[in-house]
Tab-separated table of C-alpha atoms in Angstrom:
chain	number	residue	atom	x	y	z
A	26	MET	CA	-22.030	119.758	5.227
A	27	PRO	CA	-23.453	120.973	8.548
A	28	HIS	CA	-20.098	120.648	10.327
A	29	LEU	CA	-18.772	123.529	8.215
A	30	GLN	CA	-21.627	125.919	8.979
A	31	VAL	CA	-21.072	129.019	11.086
A	32	PRO	CA	-23.542	129.474	13.965
A	33	SER	CA	-25.361	132.690	14.765
A	34	GLY	CA	-24.257	134.983	17.552
A	35	THR	CA	-20.533	134.731	16.876
A	36	GLY	CA	-19.999	138.463	17.235
A	37	LYS	CA	-16.941	139.907	15.563
A	38	LEU	CA	-14.487	137.060	14.968
A	39	ASP	CA	-10.755	137.533	15.155
A	40	ALA	CA	-8.512	136.591	12.242
A	41	ASP	CA	-7.619	133.201	13.716
A	42	ALA	CA	-11.268	132.227	14.113
A	43	VAL	CA	-12.074	133.222	10.526
A	44	ALA	CA	-9.047	131.254	9.346
A	45	GLY	CA	-10.222	128.250	11.346
A	46	TYR	CA	-13.590	128.131	9.610
A	47	TYR	CA	-12.015	128.684	6.213
A	48	ARG	CA	-9.374	126.024	6.843
A	49	LYS	CA	-12.006	123.375	7.492
A	50	LEU	CA	-13.720	124.467	4.291
A	51	ALA	CA	-10.453	124.323	2.332
A	52	GLN	CA	-9.777	120.850	3.693
A	53	ALA	CA	-13.203	119.745	2.457
A	54	TYR	CA	-12.539	121.177	-1.010
A	55	THR	CA	-9.143	119.472	-1.266
A	56	ALA	CA	-10.190	116.155	0.319
A	57	PRO	CA	-10.787	114.438	-3.063
A	58	PHE	CA	-7.063	114.821	-3.741
A	59	ALA	CA	-5.724	113.190	-0.591
A	60	SER	CA	-3.598	110.831	-2.685
A	61	GLY	CA	-1.818	113.768	-4.298
A	62	ILE	CA	-2.123	116.142	-7.247
A	63	SER	CA	0.069	115.400	-10.233
A	64	ARG	CA	1.059	118.242	-12.559
A	65	GLN	CA	-0.164	116.052	-15.387
A	66	ARG	CA	-3.729	116.938	-14.407
A	67	PHE	CA	-3.089	120.590	-15.317
A	68	PHE	CA	-1.871	119.694	-18.775
A	69	ASP	CA	-4.646	117.148	-19.314
A	70	VAL	CA	-6.957	120.171	-19.472
A	71	LEU	CA	-4.590	122.689	-21.061
A	72	ARG	CA	-3.938	120.499	-24.097
A	73	ARG	CA	-7.652	120.439	-25.011
A	74	LYS	CA	-7.350	123.037	-27.764
A	75	THR	CA	-9.923	121.494	-30.084
A	76	TYR	CA	-12.705	118.974	-29.681
A	77	ALA	CA	-10.513	116.490	-31.551
A	78	LEU	CA	-8.051	116.761	-28.638
A	79	THR	CA	-10.796	116.688	-26.008
A	80	PRO	CA	-12.418	113.548	-24.578
A	81	PRO	CA	-16.027	113.188	-25.780
A	82	GLY	CA	-18.302	115.086	-23.420
A	83	ALA	CA	-15.532	117.177	-21.847
A	84	ASN	CA	-15.014	120.940	-22.047
A	85	LYS	CA	-12.174	122.336	-24.102
A	86	GLY	CA	-9.365	123.965	-22.112
A	87	ILE	CA	-9.055	127.182	-24.088
A	88	GLN	CA	-10.168	129.391	-21.190
A	89	SER	CA	-7.674	127.846	-18.794
A	90	MET	CA	-4.211	128.977	-17.710
A	91	LEU	CA	-1.533	128.041	-15.187
A	92	LEU	CA	-0.698	130.411	-12.335
A	93	GLN	CA	2.490	129.983	-10.317
A	94	VAL	CA	3.757	131.682	-7.175
A	95	ILE	CA	7.524	131.388	-6.820
A	96	ASP	CA	9.574	133.256	-4.210
A	97	GLY	CA	7.022	136.009	-3.763
A	98	LYS	CA	6.384	136.568	-7.457
A	99	VAL	CA	3.388	135.620	-9.616
A	100	TYR	CA	3.769	133.978	-13.017
A	101	LEU	CA	1.237	133.165	-15.727
A	102	LEU	CA	1.291	130.502	-18.436
A	103	ASP	CA	-1.420	131.505	-20.902
A	104	PRO	CA	-1.088	129.409	-24.082
A	105	TYR	CA	-4.476	130.518	-25.436
A	106	GLU	CA	-3.992	134.244	-24.744
A	107	VAL	CA	-7.195	134.290	-22.752
A	108	PRO	CA	-7.142	138.036	-21.899
A	109	LYS	CA	-6.981	138.925	-25.592
A	110	ASN	CA	-9.588	136.461	-26.783
A	111	ALA	CA	-12.093	136.127	-23.941
A	112	LYS	CA	-14.989	138.287	-22.801
A	113	PRO	CA	-13.957	141.554	-21.087
A	114	PHE	CA	-15.230	140.450	-17.692
A	115	TYR	CA	-13.162	137.258	-17.922
A	116	ARG	CA	-10.107	139.441	-18.424
A	117	ALA	CA	-11.181	141.527	-15.443
A	118	ARG	CA	-11.481	138.386	-13.307
A	119	LEU	CA	-7.949	137.354	-14.215
A	120	ASN	CA	-6.537	140.782	-13.424
A	121	GLU	CA	-8.291	140.789	-10.064
A	122	ILE	CA	-6.812	137.367	-9.273
A	123	ILE	CA	-3.343	138.597	-10.227
A	124	TRP	CA	-3.835	141.638	-7.978
A	125	LEU	CA	-4.903	139.469	-5.052
A	126	LEU	CA	-2.151	136.884	-5.508
A	127	SER	CA	0.456	139.626	-5.875
A	128	ARG	CA	-0.716	141.257	-2.663
A	129	LEU	CA	-0.443	137.997	-0.730
A	130	ALA	CA	2.727	136.722	-2.398
A	131	THR	CA	4.741	139.913	-1.912
A	132	ALA	CA	3.705	139.937	1.750
A	133	GLY	CA	5.005	136.384	2.172
A	134	ARG	CA	1.554	134.990	2.923
A	135	VAL	CA	1.588	132.382	0.135
A	136	ARG	CA	4.267	129.751	-0.258
A	137	ASN	CA	5.444	128.523	-3.627
A	138	THR	CA	2.573	126.866	-5.437
A	139	GLU	CA	0.865	126.453	-8.789
A	140	PHE	CA	-2.680	125.816	-9.944
A	141	LEU	CA	-4.750	125.603	-13.084
A	142	LEU	CA	-7.403	128.300	-13.397
A	143	ALA	CA	-10.519	128.186	-15.605
A	144	ILE	CA	-11.870	131.708	-15.927
A	145	HIS	CA	-15.403	131.037	-17.247
A	146	ASP	CA	-18.727	130.867	-15.375
A	147	CYS	CA	-18.973	127.098	-14.873
A	148	VAL	CA	-16.974	124.226	-13.468
A	149	GLN	CA	-14.405	122.904	-15.933
A	150	THR	CA	-14.772	119.186	-15.199
A	151	VAL	CA	-17.366	116.908	-13.589
A	152	ASN	CA	-16.833	113.902	-11.349
A	153	LYS	CA	-20.153	112.088	-11.738
A	154	GLU	CA	-22.996	111.470	-14.137
A	155	HIS	CA	-25.672	114.163	-14.232
A	156	THR	CA	-28.565	115.290	-16.428
A	157	TYR	CA	-27.624	118.969	-16.741
A	158	ARG	CA	-26.360	121.068	-19.645
A	159	GLY	CA	-22.576	120.961	-19.430
A	160	ALA	CA	-19.600	118.641	-19.468
A	161	HIS	CA	-20.378	114.920	-19.152
A	162	PHE	CA	-16.955	113.301	-19.317
A	163	THR	CA	-16.296	112.206	-15.735
A	164	GLU	CA	-12.896	112.909	-14.211
A	165	SER	CA	-11.447	114.282	-10.997
A	166	ASN	CA	-9.388	117.428	-11.487
A	167	PRO	CA	-8.420	120.231	-9.062
A	168	VAL	CA	-9.058	123.079	-11.500
A	169	PHE	CA	-9.730	126.376	-9.724
A	170	THR	CA	-13.119	127.677	-10.872
A	171	ILE	CA	-15.509	130.463	-9.908
A	172	VAL	CA	-17.879	128.056	-8.136
A	173	SER	CA	-17.997	124.613	-6.606
A	174	CYS	CA	-20.716	122.145	-7.616
A	175	ASN	CA	-21.941	118.904	-6.114
A	176	PHE	CA	-21.108	117.109	-9.366
A	177	SER	CA	-17.493	118.328	-9.650
A	178	ASP	CA	-14.201	118.235	-7.737
A	179	ASN	CA	-13.161	121.657	-9.039
A	180	ILE	CA	-12.029	124.040	-6.306
A	181	PRO	CA	-13.771	127.425	-5.947
A	182	PHE	CA	-11.621	130.547	-5.983
A	183	PRO	CA	-12.704	134.180	-5.476
A	184	MET	CA	-13.194	135.917	-8.828
A	185	TRP	CA	-14.311	139.541	-8.747
A	186	GLU	CA	-14.747	141.620	-11.896
A	187	ASP	CA	-13.779	145.251	-11.195
A	188	ASN	CA	-17.227	146.290	-12.368
A	189	ALA	CA	-19.197	148.747	-10.257
A	190	ASP	CA	-22.487	147.051	-11.137
A	191	ARG	CA	-21.110	143.751	-9.837
A	192	GLY	CA	-19.433	145.095	-6.720
A	193	GLY	CA	-16.153	146.399	-8.078
A	194	GLY	CA	-12.758	144.802	-7.643
A	195	PHE	CA	-11.124	143.501	-4.487
A	196	GLU	CA	-9.453	146.808	-3.653
A	197	SER	CA	-12.731	148.752	-3.631
A	198	TRP	CA	-14.880	145.921	-2.276
A	199	ASP	CA	-15.110	146.982	1.375
A	200	GLY	CA	-16.213	150.480	0.430
A	201	TYR	CA	-18.720	149.107	-2.052
A	202	VAL	CA	-20.459	146.783	0.401
A	203	LYS	CA	-20.515	149.475	3.077
A	204	GLU	CA	-22.370	151.698	0.626
A	205	TYR	CA	-24.587	148.807	-0.488
A	206	ALA	CA	-25.559	148.051	3.117
A	207	ALA	CA	-26.595	151.642	3.874
A	208	ASP	CA	-30.318	151.712	4.605
A	209	SER	CA	-32.657	154.504	5.643
A	210	THR	CA	-35.889	152.488	5.821
A	211	PRO	CA	-36.816	151.190	9.301
A	212	TRP	CA	-37.735	147.511	9.376
A	213	ALA	CA	-41.326	148.259	10.367
A	214	ASP	CA	-41.709	150.444	7.279
A	215	LYS	CA	-40.390	147.874	4.822
A	216	VAL	CA	-42.787	146.090	2.475
A	217	SER	CA	-43.517	142.457	3.379
A	218	LYS	CA	-42.840	141.166	-0.122
A	219	ALA	CA	-39.980	139.290	-1.767
A	220	VAL	CA	-38.237	141.371	-4.425
A	221	PHE	CA	-36.267	140.265	-7.476
A	222	ARG	CA	-34.862	142.050	-10.504
A	223	GLY	CA	-32.789	140.424	-13.240
A	224	GLY	CA	-32.565	138.955	-16.698
A	225	ASN	CA	-34.003	135.657	-17.840
A	226	ARG	CA	-31.427	132.857	-17.928
A	227	PRO	CA	-32.389	129.397	-19.264
A	228	SER	CA	-31.405	127.141	-16.395
A	229	MET	CA	-28.509	124.721	-16.721
A	230	TYR	CA	-31.033	122.213	-15.387
A	231	PHE	CA	-32.217	121.796	-18.984
A	232	LYS	CA	-29.842	119.697	-21.046
A	233	ASP	CA	-31.357	121.360	-24.107
A	234	LYS	CA	-31.841	125.114	-23.685
A	235	ALA	CA	-34.988	124.967	-25.813
A	236	ASP	CA	-36.694	122.872	-23.140
A	237	ALA	CA	-36.747	125.922	-20.872
A	238	ASP	CA	-39.431	127.391	-23.134
A	239	THR	CA	-41.749	124.533	-22.204
A	240	GLN	CA	-41.563	125.225	-18.448
A	241	CYS	CA	-41.546	129.010	-18.110
A	242	ASP	CA	-43.894	128.961	-15.122
A	243	ALA	CA	-42.177	126.058	-13.372
A	244	VAL	CA	-38.391	126.527	-13.481
A	245	GLY	CA	-35.920	129.374	-13.153
A	246	ARG	CA	-36.368	133.107	-12.876
A	247	THR	CA	-39.502	133.036	-15.009
A	248	ARG	CA	-41.041	130.903	-12.268
A	249	LEU	CA	-40.575	133.899	-9.951
A	250	LEU	CA	-42.329	136.108	-12.481
A	251	HIS	CA	-45.222	133.646	-12.523
A	252	LEU	CA	-45.412	133.775	-8.729
A	253	ALA	CA	-45.529	137.576	-8.815
A	254	GLU	CA	-48.309	137.530	-11.388
A	255	THR	CA	-50.403	135.067	-9.385
A	256	GLU	CA	-49.497	136.314	-5.884
A	257	PRO	CA	-48.839	140.066	-6.169
A	258	THR	CA	-49.255	140.603	-2.428
A	259	SER	CA	-46.210	138.400	-1.743
A	260	PHE	CA	-43.830	139.131	-4.620
A	261	ASP	CA	-42.441	142.107	-6.535
A	262	VAL	CA	-40.587	140.624	-9.517
A	263	SER	CA	-39.478	141.955	-12.876
A	264	ILE	CA	-37.551	139.887	-15.416
A	265	GLY	CA	-36.052	141.061	-18.672
A	266	GLY	CA	-36.018	138.550	-21.506
A	267	THR	CA	-38.044	136.046	-23.468
A	268	CYS	CA	-39.495	132.639	-22.631
A	269	ASP	CA	-41.699	130.659	-25.014
A	270	GLY	CA	-42.051	133.702	-27.241
A	271	LYS	CA	-43.276	135.969	-24.449
A	272	HIS	CA	-41.037	138.994	-23.934
A	273	THR	CA	-40.957	140.949	-20.691
A	274	ALA	CA	-39.105	144.211	-20.119
A	275	LEU	CA	-37.058	144.696	-16.966
A	276	SER	CA	-38.350	147.358	-14.593
A	277	ARG	CA	-35.180	148.249	-12.748
A	278	LEU	CA	-34.758	149.049	-9.073
A	279	THR	CA	-31.582	150.362	-7.493
A	280	PRO	CA	-30.148	148.389	-4.561
A	281	GLN	CA	-31.431	151.086	-2.219
A	282	GLU	CA	-34.918	150.790	-3.714
A	283	GLN	CA	-34.775	147.030	-3.183
A	284	HIS	CA	-33.892	147.711	0.458
A	285	HIS	CA	-37.502	148.879	0.914
A	286	PHE	CA	-38.529	145.197	0.920
A	287	LYS	CA	-38.174	142.846	3.882
A	288	TYR	CA	-37.177	139.893	1.684
A	289	ILE	CA	-34.893	139.630	-1.314
A	290	LEU	CA	-34.733	136.604	-3.610
A	291	TYR	CA	-31.592	134.847	-4.772
A	292	ALA	CA	-32.063	132.894	-8.015
A	293	GLU	CA	-29.515	131.179	-10.238
A	294	GLY	CA	-28.311	132.923	-13.371
A	295	ASN	CA	-25.726	131.084	-15.442
A	296	CYS	CA	-24.272	127.691	-14.465
A	297	PHE	CA	-26.467	127.192	-11.382
A	298	TRP	CA	-25.331	130.341	-9.536
A	299	ALA	CA	-25.486	134.141	-9.588
A	300	ASP	CA	-23.093	136.834	-8.387
A	301	ARG	CA	-25.628	138.377	-5.990
A	302	MET	CA	-25.379	136.548	-2.716
A	303	ASN	CA	-21.965	137.979	-1.797
A	304	LYS	CA	-23.634	141.407	-1.683
A	305	GLN	CA	-27.074	140.422	-0.421
A	306	VAL	CA	-25.728	139.085	2.882
A	307	PHE	CA	-24.469	142.601	3.666
A	308	GLY	CA	-27.908	144.095	3.026
A	309	PRO	CA	-30.922	144.926	5.224
A	310	SER	CA	-33.334	142.369	3.726
A	311	ALA	CA	-33.661	138.668	4.535
A	312	VAL	CA	-32.328	136.558	1.678
A	313	ILE	CA	-34.679	133.858	0.411
A	314	LYS	CA	-32.103	131.661	-1.270
A	315	GLN	CA	-32.747	129.112	-3.983
A	316	GLU	CA	-30.894	125.907	-3.138
A	317	THR	CA	-28.706	125.169	-6.163
A	318	PRO	CA	-26.100	122.528	-7.105
A	319	CYS	CA	-23.382	125.208	-7.363
A	320	GLY	CA	-22.238	128.133	-5.242
A	321	GLN	CA	-19.385	130.489	-4.495
A	322	PHE	CA	-16.477	129.483	-2.282
A	323	TRP	CA	-17.943	130.681	1.019
A	324	GLU	CA	-21.509	129.428	0.713
A	325	PRO	CA	-21.065	126.083	2.553
A	326	LEU	CA	-20.402	128.160	5.685
A	327	LEU	CA	-23.985	129.445	5.659
A	328	ARG	CA	-26.629	127.865	7.862
A	329	PRO	CA	-30.269	127.784	6.645
A	330	TYR	CA	-32.717	129.708	8.818
A	331	THR	CA	-29.701	131.336	10.445
A	332	HIS	CA	-28.151	133.326	7.588
A	333	TYR	CA	-30.864	132.889	4.961
A	334	ILE	CA	-34.303	131.417	4.362
A	335	PRO	CA	-34.026	128.414	2.020
A	336	THR	CA	-36.329	127.678	-0.876
A	337	ASP	CA	-36.200	124.653	-3.137
A	338	PHE	CA	-34.581	124.723	-6.573
A	339	PHE	CA	-37.910	124.866	-8.427
A	340	PHE	CA	-39.352	127.569	-6.128
A	341	ARG	CA	-42.200	125.232	-5.237
A	342	ASP	CA	-42.200	126.294	-1.587
A	343	THR	CA	-41.253	129.947	-2.061
A	344	SER	CA	-44.760	131.240	-1.353
A	345	ALA	CA	-44.804	129.248	1.866
A	346	GLN	CA	-41.388	130.614	2.831
A	347	VAL	CA	-42.516	134.202	2.296
A	348	ALA	CA	-45.550	133.439	4.458
A	349	TRP	CA	-43.272	131.898	7.106
A	350	ALA	CA	-41.105	135.006	7.143
A	351	ALA	CA	-44.143	137.263	7.502
A	352	ALA	CA	-45.465	135.157	10.385
A	353	HIS	CA	-42.069	135.048	12.111
A	354	ASP	CA	-40.975	138.658	11.879
A	355	SER	CA	-38.538	138.619	14.804
A	356	GLU	CA	-36.863	135.437	13.549
A	357	THR	CA	-36.585	136.985	10.093
A	358	ARG	CA	-34.916	140.091	11.519
A	359	ALA	CA	-32.496	137.781	13.320
A	360	VAL	CA	-31.666	136.149	9.967
A	361	VAL	CA	-30.743	139.570	8.580
A	362	ALA	CA	-28.574	140.354	11.603
A	363	ALA	CA	-26.784	136.990	11.430
A	364	ALA	CA	-26.182	137.350	7.690
A	365	ASN	CA	-24.698	140.808	8.183
A	366	GLU	CA	-22.510	139.547	11.019
A	367	PHE	CA	-21.322	136.685	8.818
A	368	ALA	CA	-20.602	138.981	5.887
A	369	TRP	CA	-18.450	141.391	7.856
A	370	ASN	CA	-16.510	138.487	9.353
A	371	PHE	CA	-15.941	136.429	6.208
A	372	LEU	CA	-16.514	138.519	3.086
A	373	THR	CA	-14.486	141.674	3.556
A	374	LEU	CA	-11.195	141.870	1.683
A	375	ALA	CA	-9.448	140.594	4.823
A	376	GLY	CA	-11.779	137.598	4.944
A	377	ILE	CA	-11.330	136.843	1.254
A	378	GLU	CA	-7.554	137.045	1.636
A	379	THR	CA	-7.733	134.634	4.562
A	380	TYR	CA	-9.642	132.102	2.479
A	381	VAL	CA	-7.097	132.313	-0.350
A	382	GLU	CA	-4.219	131.999	2.093
A	383	VAL	CA	-5.526	128.874	3.846
A	384	LEU	CA	-6.868	127.334	0.622
A	385	LEU	CA	-3.487	127.600	-1.082
A	386	ASP	CA	-1.806	126.216	2.026
A	387	GLU	CA	-4.066	123.149	2.147
A	388	TYR	CA	-3.978	122.711	-1.629
A	389	THR	CA	-0.183	122.976	-1.842
A	390	LYS	CA	0.159	120.190	0.723
A	391	ARG	CA	-1.478	117.927	-1.868
A	392	LEU	CA	0.928	118.667	-4.725
A	393	ALA	CA	2.820	115.533	-5.728
A	394	GLU	CA	5.725	117.652	-7.002
A	395	PRO	CA	6.226	120.122	-4.142
A	396	THR	CA	9.196	121.935	-5.695
A	397	ILE	CA	7.679	124.555	-7.970
A	398	LYS	CA	9.753	125.274	-11.064
A	399	LEU	CA	8.993	128.054	-13.501
A	400	GLU	CA	7.085	126.565	-16.411
A	401	THR	CA	8.514	127.172	-19.863
A	402	GLY	CA	6.595	130.033	-21.439
A	403	ALA	CA	5.314	131.484	-18.157
A	404	ILE	CA	5.805	135.232	-17.691
A	405	GLU	CA	5.966	137.292	-14.522
A	406	VAL	CA	2.775	139.260	-13.866
A	407	THR	CA	3.336	140.415	-10.276
A	408	ASN	CA	1.350	143.630	-9.741
A	409	GLN	CA	0.622	143.840	-13.458
A	410	LYS	CA	-2.457	143.790	-15.658
A	411	VAL	CA	-2.704	141.535	-18.672
């Protein structure tokens, strides 16, 4: 959606300008629900406790919960006791969301509203046929999820994890990215290679995970490892994991050690995305970004060759893109500068809060039942951890 993309050279944007870009984005995310959002859609998902209660090909709803904001207070309906039963980082995501909503609600920045939240790594529902590993029952539902995908109407919402390795929580985020961005290596002294470190993740592209073992050199992060093995002058890649019986150990690099490279690769992890890009755009290396079907809430604002260097999903043109960057050094430095400018405008805590504020405003306009009543069983969680 080119009309959503932020140009280069914006300089520091004021709060109204940031809100303007985010409002257009929020309107795009909520456009599928122009005819209104019935509360029934929330419970269509929440009632999916077992596969017997779930339409064939749909995901169960056992990692979903209802969040309500009423008169400056935050309430949670959690019939499946997700914090007790889910992975620790899912619980952390929920607590970070409660912290953020509480901060906005108590300041009067969010009007009464309610939404269904799915806390896992993927979209909850899909709106069209696809060939990927995941839900296949087609439906349109405004579930808030960690990413948006081009085969789903789910609405992306910021989910941080309060984990230092992943950037910390919202409260410490600005300090974290300031530290992440610190760089002592002049551009001229950086290595003209593309760097990547991470674990092997069988791509969601494969409907059957086992099929990933048949295309280790062609798809996913192991494709990057293959490129590094065949083109060591262009790539510095280490992957931890196993593909087709071949195990590779991860040779770690700290973020500051990765800053020694002019280019840094973004490659999907789970569910067609990875939680890297929100940090990489603050950094001193040009991001070579895999184009994927899914991304975090802010990614449609990015402009290729302005904020990042694009590479196709299968990394077929990645070598050519590294060569392009090396041959266009000044343009590549401009990409880094524009990405940094974008990050400090849109991805600080203030920017994230602005997105949530305008998203909930646009979303709430779509609710068919605009008077929000406390749901039976919901408990107040304002400024609390669960």
